[in-house]
Short mmCIF file of C-alpha atoms and ligand atoms in Angstrom, two decimals:
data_model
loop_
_atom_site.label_atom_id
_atom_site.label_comp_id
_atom_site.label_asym_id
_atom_site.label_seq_id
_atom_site.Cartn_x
_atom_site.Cartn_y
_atom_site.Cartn_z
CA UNK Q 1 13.50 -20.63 0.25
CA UNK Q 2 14.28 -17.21 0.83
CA UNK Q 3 11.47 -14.82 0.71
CA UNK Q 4 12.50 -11.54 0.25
CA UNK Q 5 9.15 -9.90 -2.12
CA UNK Q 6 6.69 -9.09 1.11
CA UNK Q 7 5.53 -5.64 -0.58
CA UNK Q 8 4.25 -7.68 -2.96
CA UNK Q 9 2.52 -10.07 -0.99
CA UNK Q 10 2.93 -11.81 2.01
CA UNK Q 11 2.39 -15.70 3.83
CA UNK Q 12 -1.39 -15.50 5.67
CA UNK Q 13 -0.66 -16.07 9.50
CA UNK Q 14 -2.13 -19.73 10.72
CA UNK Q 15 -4.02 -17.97 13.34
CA UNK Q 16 -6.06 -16.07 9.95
CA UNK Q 17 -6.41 -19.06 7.56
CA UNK Q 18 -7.92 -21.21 10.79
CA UNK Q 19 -10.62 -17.77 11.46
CA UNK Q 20 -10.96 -18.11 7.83
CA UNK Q 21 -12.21 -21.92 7.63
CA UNK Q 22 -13.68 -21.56 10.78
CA UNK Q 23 -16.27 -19.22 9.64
CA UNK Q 24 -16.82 -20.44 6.62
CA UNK Q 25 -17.59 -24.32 7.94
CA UNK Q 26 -19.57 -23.04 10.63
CA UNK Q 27 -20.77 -19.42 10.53
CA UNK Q 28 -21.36 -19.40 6.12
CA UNK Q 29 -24.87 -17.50 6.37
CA UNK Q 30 -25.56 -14.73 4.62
CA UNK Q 31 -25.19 -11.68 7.06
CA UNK Q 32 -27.37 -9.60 5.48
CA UNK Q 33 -30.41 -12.61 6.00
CA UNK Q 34 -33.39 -11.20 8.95
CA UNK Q 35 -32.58 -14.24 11.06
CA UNK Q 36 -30.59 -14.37 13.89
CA UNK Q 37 -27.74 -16.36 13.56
CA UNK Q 38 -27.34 -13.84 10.78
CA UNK Q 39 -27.80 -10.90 12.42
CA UNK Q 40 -25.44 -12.08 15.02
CA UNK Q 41 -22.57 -11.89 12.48
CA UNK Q 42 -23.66 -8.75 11.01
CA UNK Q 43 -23.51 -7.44 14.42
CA UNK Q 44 -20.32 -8.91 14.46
CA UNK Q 45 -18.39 -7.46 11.41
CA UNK Q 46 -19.81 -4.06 12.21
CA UNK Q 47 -17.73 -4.48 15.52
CA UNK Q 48 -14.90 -5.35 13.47
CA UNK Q 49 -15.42 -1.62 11.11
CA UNK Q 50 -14.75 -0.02 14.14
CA UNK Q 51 -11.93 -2.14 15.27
CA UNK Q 52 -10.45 -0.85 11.49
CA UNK Q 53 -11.44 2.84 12.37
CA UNK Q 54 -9.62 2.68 15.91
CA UNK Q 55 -7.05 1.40 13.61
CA UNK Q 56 -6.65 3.88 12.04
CA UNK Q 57 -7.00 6.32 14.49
CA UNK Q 58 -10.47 7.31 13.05
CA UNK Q 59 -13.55 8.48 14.89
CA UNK Q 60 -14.99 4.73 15.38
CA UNK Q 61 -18.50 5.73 16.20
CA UNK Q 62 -19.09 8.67 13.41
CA UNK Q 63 -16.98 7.34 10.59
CA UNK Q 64 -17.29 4.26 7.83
CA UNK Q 65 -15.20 1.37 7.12
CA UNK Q 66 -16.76 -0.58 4.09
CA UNK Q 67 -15.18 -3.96 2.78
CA UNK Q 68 -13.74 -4.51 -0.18
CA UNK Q 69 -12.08 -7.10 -2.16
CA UNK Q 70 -9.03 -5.32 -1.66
CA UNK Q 71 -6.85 -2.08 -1.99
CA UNK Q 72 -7.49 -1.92 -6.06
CA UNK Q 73 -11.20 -2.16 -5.73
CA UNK Q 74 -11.29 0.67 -2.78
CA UNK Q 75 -8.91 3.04 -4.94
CA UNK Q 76 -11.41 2.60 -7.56
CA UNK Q 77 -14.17 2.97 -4.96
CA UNK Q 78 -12.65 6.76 -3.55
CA UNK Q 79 -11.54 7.54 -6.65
CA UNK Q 80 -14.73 7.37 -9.52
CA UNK Q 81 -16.95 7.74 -6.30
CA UNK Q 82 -15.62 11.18 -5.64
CA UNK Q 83 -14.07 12.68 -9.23
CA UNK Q 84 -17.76 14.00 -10.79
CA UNK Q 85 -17.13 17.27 -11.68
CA UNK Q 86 -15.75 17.78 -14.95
CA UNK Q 87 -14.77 21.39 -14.08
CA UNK Q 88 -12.70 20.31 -10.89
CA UNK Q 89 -9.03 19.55 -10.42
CA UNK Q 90 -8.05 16.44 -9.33
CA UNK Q 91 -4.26 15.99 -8.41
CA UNK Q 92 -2.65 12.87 -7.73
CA UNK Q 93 1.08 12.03 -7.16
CA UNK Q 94 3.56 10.54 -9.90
CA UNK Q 95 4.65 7.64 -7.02
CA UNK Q 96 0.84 6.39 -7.41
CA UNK Q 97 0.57 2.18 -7.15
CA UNK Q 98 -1.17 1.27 -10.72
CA UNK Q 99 -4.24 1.31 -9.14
CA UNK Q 100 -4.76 4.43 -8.29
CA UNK Q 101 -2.21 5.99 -11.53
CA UNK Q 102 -4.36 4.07 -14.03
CA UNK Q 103 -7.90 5.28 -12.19
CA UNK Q 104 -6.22 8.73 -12.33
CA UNK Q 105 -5.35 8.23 -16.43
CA UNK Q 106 -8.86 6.53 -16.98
CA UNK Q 107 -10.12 9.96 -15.49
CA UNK Q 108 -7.97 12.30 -17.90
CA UNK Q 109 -9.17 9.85 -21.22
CA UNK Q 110 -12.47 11.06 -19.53
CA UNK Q 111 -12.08 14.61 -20.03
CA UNK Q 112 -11.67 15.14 -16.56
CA UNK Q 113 -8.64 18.14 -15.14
CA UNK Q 114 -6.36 15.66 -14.01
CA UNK Q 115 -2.80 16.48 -13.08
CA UNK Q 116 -0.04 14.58 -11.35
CA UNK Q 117 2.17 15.51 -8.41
CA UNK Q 118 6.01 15.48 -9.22
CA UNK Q 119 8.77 13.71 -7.13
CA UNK Q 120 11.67 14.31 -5.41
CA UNK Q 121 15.01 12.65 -5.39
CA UNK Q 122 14.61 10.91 -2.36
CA UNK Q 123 10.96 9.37 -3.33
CA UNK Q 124 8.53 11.61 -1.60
CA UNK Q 125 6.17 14.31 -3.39
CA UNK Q 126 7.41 17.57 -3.72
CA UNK Q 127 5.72 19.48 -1.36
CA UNK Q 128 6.34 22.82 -2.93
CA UNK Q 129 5.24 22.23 -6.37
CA UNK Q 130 2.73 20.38 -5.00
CA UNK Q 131 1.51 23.60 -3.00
CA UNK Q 132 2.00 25.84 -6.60
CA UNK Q 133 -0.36 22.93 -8.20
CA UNK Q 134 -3.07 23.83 -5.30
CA UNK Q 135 -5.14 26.12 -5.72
CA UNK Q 136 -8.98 27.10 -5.18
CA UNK Q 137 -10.35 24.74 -8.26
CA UNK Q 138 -8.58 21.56 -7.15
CA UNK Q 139 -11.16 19.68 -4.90
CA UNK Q 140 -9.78 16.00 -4.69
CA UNK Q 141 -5.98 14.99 -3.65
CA UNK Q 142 -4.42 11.24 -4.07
CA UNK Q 143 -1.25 10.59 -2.23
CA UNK Q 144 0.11 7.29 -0.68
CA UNK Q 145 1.59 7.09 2.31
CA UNK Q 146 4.45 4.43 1.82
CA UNK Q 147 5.40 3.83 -1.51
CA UNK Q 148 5.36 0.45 -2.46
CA UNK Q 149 8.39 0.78 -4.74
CA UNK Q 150 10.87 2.77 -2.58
CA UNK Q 151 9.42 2.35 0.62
CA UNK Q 152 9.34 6.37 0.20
CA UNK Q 153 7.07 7.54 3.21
CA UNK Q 154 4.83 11.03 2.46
CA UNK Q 155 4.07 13.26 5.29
CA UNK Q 156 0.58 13.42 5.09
CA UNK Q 157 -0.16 16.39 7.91
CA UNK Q 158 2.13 18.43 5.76
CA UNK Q 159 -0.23 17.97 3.03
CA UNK Q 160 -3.37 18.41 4.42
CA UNK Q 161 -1.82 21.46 5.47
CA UNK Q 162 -1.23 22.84 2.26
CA UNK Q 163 -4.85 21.74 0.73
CA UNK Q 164 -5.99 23.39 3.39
CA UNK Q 165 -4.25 26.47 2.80
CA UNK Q 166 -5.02 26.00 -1.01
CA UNK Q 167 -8.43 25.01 -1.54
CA UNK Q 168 -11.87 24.24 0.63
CA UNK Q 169 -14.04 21.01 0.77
CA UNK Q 170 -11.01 18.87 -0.78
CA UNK Q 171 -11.26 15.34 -0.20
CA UNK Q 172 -7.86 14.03 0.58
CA UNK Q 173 -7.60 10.01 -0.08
CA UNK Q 174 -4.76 7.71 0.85
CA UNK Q 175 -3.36 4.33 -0.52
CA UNK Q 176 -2.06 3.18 3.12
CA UNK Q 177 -1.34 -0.20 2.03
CA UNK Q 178 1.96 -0.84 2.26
CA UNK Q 179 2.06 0.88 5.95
CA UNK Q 180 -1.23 -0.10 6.85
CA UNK Q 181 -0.22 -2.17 10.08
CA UNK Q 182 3.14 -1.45 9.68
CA UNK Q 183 4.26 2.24 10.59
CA UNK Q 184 1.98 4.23 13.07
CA UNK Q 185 0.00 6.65 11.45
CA UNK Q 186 -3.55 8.61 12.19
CA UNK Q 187 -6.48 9.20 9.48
CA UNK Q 188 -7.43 12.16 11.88
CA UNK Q 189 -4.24 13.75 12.42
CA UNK Q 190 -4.17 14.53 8.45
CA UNK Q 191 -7.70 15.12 8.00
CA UNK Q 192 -8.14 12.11 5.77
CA UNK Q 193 -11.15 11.93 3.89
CA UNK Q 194 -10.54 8.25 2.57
CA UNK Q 195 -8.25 5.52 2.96
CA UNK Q 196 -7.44 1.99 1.41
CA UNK Q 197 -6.16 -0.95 2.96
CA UNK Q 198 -5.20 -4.10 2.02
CA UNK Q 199 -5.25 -8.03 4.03
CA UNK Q 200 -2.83 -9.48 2.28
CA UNK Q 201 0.29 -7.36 2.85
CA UNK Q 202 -0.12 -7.86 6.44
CA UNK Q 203 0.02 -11.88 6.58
CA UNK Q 204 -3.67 -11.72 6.02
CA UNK Q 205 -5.27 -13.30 3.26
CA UNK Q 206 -5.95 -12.43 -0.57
CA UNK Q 207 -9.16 -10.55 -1.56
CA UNK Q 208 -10.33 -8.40 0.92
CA UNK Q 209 -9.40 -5.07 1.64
CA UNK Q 210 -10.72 -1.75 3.17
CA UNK Q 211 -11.78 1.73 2.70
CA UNK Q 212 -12.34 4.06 5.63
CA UNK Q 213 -14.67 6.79 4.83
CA UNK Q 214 -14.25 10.29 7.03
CA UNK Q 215 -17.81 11.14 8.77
CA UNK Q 216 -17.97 14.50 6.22
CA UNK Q 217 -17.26 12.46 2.73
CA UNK Q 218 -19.75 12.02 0.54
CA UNK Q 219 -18.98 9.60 -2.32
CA UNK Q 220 -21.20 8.05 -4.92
CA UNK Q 221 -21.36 4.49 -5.64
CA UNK Q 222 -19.87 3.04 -8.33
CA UNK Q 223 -21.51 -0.35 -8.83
CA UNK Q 224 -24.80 -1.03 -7.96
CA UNK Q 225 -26.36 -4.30 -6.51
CA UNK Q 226 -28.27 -5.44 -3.12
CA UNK Q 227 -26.64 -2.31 -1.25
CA UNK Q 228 -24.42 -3.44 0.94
CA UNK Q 229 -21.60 -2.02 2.49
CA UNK Q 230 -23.48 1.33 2.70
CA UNK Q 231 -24.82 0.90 -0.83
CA UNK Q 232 -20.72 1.90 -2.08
CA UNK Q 233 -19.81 -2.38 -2.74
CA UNK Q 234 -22.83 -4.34 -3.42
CA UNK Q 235 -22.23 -7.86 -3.18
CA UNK Q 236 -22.60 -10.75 -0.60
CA UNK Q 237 -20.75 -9.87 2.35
CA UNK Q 238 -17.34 -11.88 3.05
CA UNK Q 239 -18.07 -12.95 6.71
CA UNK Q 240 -15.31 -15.42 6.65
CA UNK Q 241 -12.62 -12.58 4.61
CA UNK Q 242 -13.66 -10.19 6.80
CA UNK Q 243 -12.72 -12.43 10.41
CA UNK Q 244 -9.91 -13.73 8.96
CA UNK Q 245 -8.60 -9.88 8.09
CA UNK Q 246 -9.59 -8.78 11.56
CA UNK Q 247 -6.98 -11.56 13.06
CA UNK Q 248 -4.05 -10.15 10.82
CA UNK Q 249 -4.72 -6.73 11.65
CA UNK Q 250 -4.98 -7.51 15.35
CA UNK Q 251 -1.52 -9.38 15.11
CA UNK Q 252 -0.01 -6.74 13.11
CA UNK Q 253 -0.89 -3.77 15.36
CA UNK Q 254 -0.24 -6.49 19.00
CA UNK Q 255 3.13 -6.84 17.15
CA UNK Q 256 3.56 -3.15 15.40
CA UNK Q 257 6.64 -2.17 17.53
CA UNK Q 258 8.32 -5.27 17.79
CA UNK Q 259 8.24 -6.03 13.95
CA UNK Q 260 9.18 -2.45 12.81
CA UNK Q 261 12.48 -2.33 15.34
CA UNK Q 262 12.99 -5.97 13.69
CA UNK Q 263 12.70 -4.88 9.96
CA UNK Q 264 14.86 -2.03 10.47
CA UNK Q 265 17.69 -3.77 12.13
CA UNK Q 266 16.68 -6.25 9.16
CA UNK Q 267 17.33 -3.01 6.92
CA UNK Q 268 20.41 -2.01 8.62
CA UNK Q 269 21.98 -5.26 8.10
CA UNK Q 270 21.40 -5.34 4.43
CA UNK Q 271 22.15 -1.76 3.61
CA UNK Q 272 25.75 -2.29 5.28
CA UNK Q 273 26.68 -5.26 3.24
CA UNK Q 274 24.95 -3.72 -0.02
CA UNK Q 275 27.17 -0.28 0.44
CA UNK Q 276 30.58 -2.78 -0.18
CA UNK Q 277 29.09 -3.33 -3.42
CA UNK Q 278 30.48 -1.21 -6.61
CA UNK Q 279 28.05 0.42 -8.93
CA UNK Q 280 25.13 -0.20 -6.69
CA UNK Q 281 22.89 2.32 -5.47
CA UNK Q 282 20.96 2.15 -2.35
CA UNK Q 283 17.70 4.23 -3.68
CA UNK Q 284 15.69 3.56 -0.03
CA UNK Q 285 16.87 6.25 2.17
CA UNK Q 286 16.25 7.23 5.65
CA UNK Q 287 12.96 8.97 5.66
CA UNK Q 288 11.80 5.25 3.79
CA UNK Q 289 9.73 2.72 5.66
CA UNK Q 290 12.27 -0.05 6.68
CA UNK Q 291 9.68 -2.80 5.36
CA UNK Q 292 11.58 -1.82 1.31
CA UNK Q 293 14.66 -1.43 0.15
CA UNK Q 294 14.78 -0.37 -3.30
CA UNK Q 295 18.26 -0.81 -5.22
CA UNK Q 296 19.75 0.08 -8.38
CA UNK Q 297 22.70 -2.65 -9.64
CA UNK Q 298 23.89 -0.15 -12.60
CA UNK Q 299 24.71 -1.59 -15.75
CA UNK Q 300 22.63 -4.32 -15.41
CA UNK Q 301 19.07 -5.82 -16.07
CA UNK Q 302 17.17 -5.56 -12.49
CA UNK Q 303 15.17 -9.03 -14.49
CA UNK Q 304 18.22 -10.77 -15.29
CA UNK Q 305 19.52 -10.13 -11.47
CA UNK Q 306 16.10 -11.55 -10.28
CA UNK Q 307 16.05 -14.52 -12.43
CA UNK Q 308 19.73 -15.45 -10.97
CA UNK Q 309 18.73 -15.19 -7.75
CA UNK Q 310 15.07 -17.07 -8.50
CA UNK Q 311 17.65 -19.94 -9.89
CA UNK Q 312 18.47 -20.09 -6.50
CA UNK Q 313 15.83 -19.93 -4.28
CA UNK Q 314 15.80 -16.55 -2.92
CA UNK Q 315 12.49 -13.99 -4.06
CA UNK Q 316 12.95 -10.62 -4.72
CA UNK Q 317 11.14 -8.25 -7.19
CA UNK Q 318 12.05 -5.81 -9.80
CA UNK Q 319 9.64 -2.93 -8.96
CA UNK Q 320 6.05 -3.50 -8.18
CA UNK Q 321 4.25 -6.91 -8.70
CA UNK Q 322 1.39 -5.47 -10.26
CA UNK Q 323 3.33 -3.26 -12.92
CA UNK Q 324 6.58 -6.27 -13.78
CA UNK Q 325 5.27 -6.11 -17.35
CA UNK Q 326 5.93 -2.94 -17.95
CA UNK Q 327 8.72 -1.27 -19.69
CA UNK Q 328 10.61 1.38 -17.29
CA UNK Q 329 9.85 2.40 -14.15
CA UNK Q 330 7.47 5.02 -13.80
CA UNK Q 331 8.01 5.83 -9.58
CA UNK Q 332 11.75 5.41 -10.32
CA UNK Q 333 12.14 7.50 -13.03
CA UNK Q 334 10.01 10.63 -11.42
CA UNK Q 335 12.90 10.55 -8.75
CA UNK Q 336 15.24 11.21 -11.24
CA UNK Q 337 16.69 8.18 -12.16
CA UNK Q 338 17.71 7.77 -16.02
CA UNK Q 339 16.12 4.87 -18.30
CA UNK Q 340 19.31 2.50 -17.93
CA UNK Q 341 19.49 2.96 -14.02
CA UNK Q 342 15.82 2.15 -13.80
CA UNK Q 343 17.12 -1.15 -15.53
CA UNK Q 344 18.74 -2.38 -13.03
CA UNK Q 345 16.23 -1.77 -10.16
CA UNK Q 346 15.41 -4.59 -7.76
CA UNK Q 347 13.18 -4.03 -4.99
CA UNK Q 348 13.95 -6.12 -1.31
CA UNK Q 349 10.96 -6.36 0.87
CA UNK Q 350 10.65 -8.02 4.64
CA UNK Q 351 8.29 -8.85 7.12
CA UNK Q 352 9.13 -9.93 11.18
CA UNK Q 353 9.81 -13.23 10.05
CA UNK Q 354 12.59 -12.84 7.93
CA UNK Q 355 16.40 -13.36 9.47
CA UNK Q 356 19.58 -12.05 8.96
CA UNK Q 357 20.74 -15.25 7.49
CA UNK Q 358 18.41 -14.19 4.42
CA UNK Q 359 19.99 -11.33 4.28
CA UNK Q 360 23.44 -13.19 3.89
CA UNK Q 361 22.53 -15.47 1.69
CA UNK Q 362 21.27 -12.52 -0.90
CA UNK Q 363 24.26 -10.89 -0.69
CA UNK Q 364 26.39 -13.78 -1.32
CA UNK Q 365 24.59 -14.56 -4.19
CA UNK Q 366 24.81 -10.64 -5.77
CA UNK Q 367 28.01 -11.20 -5.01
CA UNK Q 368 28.33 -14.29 -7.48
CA UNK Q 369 26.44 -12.61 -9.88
CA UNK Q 370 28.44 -10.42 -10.29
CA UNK Q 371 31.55 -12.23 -10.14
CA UNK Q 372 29.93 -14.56 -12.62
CA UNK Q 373 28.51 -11.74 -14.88
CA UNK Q 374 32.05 -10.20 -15.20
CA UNK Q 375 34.28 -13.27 -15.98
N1 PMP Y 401 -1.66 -0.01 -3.43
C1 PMP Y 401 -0.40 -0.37 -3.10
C2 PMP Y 401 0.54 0.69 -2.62
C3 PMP Y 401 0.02 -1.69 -3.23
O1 PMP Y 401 1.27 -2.01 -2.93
C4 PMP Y 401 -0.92 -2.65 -3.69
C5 PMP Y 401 -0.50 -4.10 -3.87
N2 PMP Y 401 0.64 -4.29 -4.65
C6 PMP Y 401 -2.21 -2.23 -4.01
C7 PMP Y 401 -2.55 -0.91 -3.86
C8 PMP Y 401 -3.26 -3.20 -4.51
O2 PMP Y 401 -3.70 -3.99 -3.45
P1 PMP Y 401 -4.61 -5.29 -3.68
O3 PMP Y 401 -3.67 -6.37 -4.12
O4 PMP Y 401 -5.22 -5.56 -2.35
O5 PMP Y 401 -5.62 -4.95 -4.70
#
């Protein structure tokens, strides 16, 4: 099998499914219990919050880190948490995963000001409409750091630079997900006011997440139950999740370096070969996180191209995971790219562990495709 969809999701480490059985044959108390072999492990995960925090370059000892079941639940979290005022702007950008994009429509059906960021050609926002969008009324921004279609990575400083310049008391939140672990970035160099994380993109396991909360945000809760978490996620606290999260974030960040100079000769390799194909665009360019590569085969069906390739045994995904139903590509299509390019979109994604002999065994394959497709 070649695995080639790791934006979607990727294989949990041993080392994280052992923490995760571990705890839950042996430590399975309920942390939030008086007694002491309770307390012990709520002692323990509040270590681990600030082993997220330092993480993310946060201020470990005055700022949050709440659990979550993962990076949809904590988009919802920042988002309804912090959009209350009906008279406010809220701004998010066009590239937005569906979790955030369908928070942000959910808003507007609300009657809330809600307006979206365009693109540019190469996949980030575009900071100078964005800065002619700013202005004194807008009090809440949403942009992701790597998008999880294009790999397109935003430069956050630049935009806390220009809500800064724009507005006052803005809360500036992040989907870091699909660099989260992955590319080196700081909460605190960008002023960011809250962030979301997810386990399972970083060989970690499936439902649990994070959301880092900046010492000066106030948000509101949105569900309400026992009060944990800080009162923001009520709900019995994932001891064994929350461990077994820990160990994939400690492997990613022991291994940051090594795995991103590994990706992106991963990246190099594949680009290469994919340039000596005709009518194939390379839409991942070089300010995009080497962990995607987003390509458009023209003329043809990005599904039909996937199902080939599924046929034989190599995984690769037509746009996002989460949006594959859909009709179009929303992300692609804000970057300029007409409705029968966006057809043909297929989306590559590694991690460390994949080799170059994936790589060649995808290309022969397009290759046969479209020798096959064209006889
Ligand atoms: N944001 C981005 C950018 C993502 O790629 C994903 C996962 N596809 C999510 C949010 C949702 O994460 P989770 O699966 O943890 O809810």
């Amino acid at each position: 099998m070649v695995y080639l969809d790791n934006a979607a999701t990727t294989k949990p480490s041993s080392e994280c499914l052992k923490i995760y059985n571990e705890i839950n044959a042996e430590r399975y108390f309920n942390p939030s219990a008086s007694y002491s072999i309770s307390f012990n492990l709520f002692k323990e995960i509040n270590d681990i919050r600030c082993n997220f925090i330092k993480y993310l370059n946060g201020n470990a000892t005055a700022d949050k880190f709440i659990f979550t079941s993962g990076a949809t639940e904590s988009n919802n979290i920042a988002i309804f948490g912090s959009c209350l005022n009906k008279q406010k702007k809220y701004l998010f950008s066009m590239g937005e995963h569906p979790s955030v994009y369908n928070c942000a429509c959910e808003l507007k059906n609300k009657g809330y000001i809600v307006e979206f960021i365009p693109l540019q050609n190469n996949g980030q926002i575009d900071y100078e409409k964005f800065e002619s969008m700013c202005d004194e009324n807008v009090c809440f921004v949403s942009t992701m750091l790597v998008n999880n279609e294009t790999g397109a990575v935003n430069d956050l400083k630049r935009i806390r630079t220009i809500i800064d310049k724009k507005t006052r008391n803005c809360v500036f939140h992040v989907d870091a997900v699909q660099g989260f672990g992955k590319i080196k970035f700081s909460v605190s160099e960008a002023k960011v006011s809250l962030c979301s994380i997810s386990s399972h993109k970083i060989c970690g396991i499936k439902g649990i997440g994070g959301l880092y909360i900046s010492q000066n945000t106030k948000i509101k809760n949105v569900n309400f139950g026992g009060g944990q978490e800080f009162g923001y996620r009520s709900g019995t606290v994932n001891a064994a999740a929350i461990f077994s999260f820990n160990e994939s974030a400690k492997i990613a960040f022991n291994y940051i370096d090594e795995s991103l100079k590994k990706v992106t000769e991963l990246k190099k390799y594949l680009v290469e070969k994919l340039s000596k194909i005709n009518n194939l665009r390379i839409v991942s360019n070089n300010i995009c996180s080497p962990y995607i590569v987003s390509i458009v085969l023209e003329g043809n069906r990005g599904e039909t191209v996937m199902r080939y390739l599924d046929s034989k045994g190599i995984y690769v995904s037509t746009g996002s995971a989460c949006s594959s139903s859909k009709i179009g590509n929303r992300i692609l299509e804000a970057m300029g790219y007409n409705k029968k390019q966006v057809m043909g979109a297929i989306r590559v994604s590694f991690n460390k562990d994949n080799i170059f002999e994936d790589i060649d065994l995808l290309i022969e394959n397009l290759n046969q495709y479209i020798k096959e497709i064209n006889t």
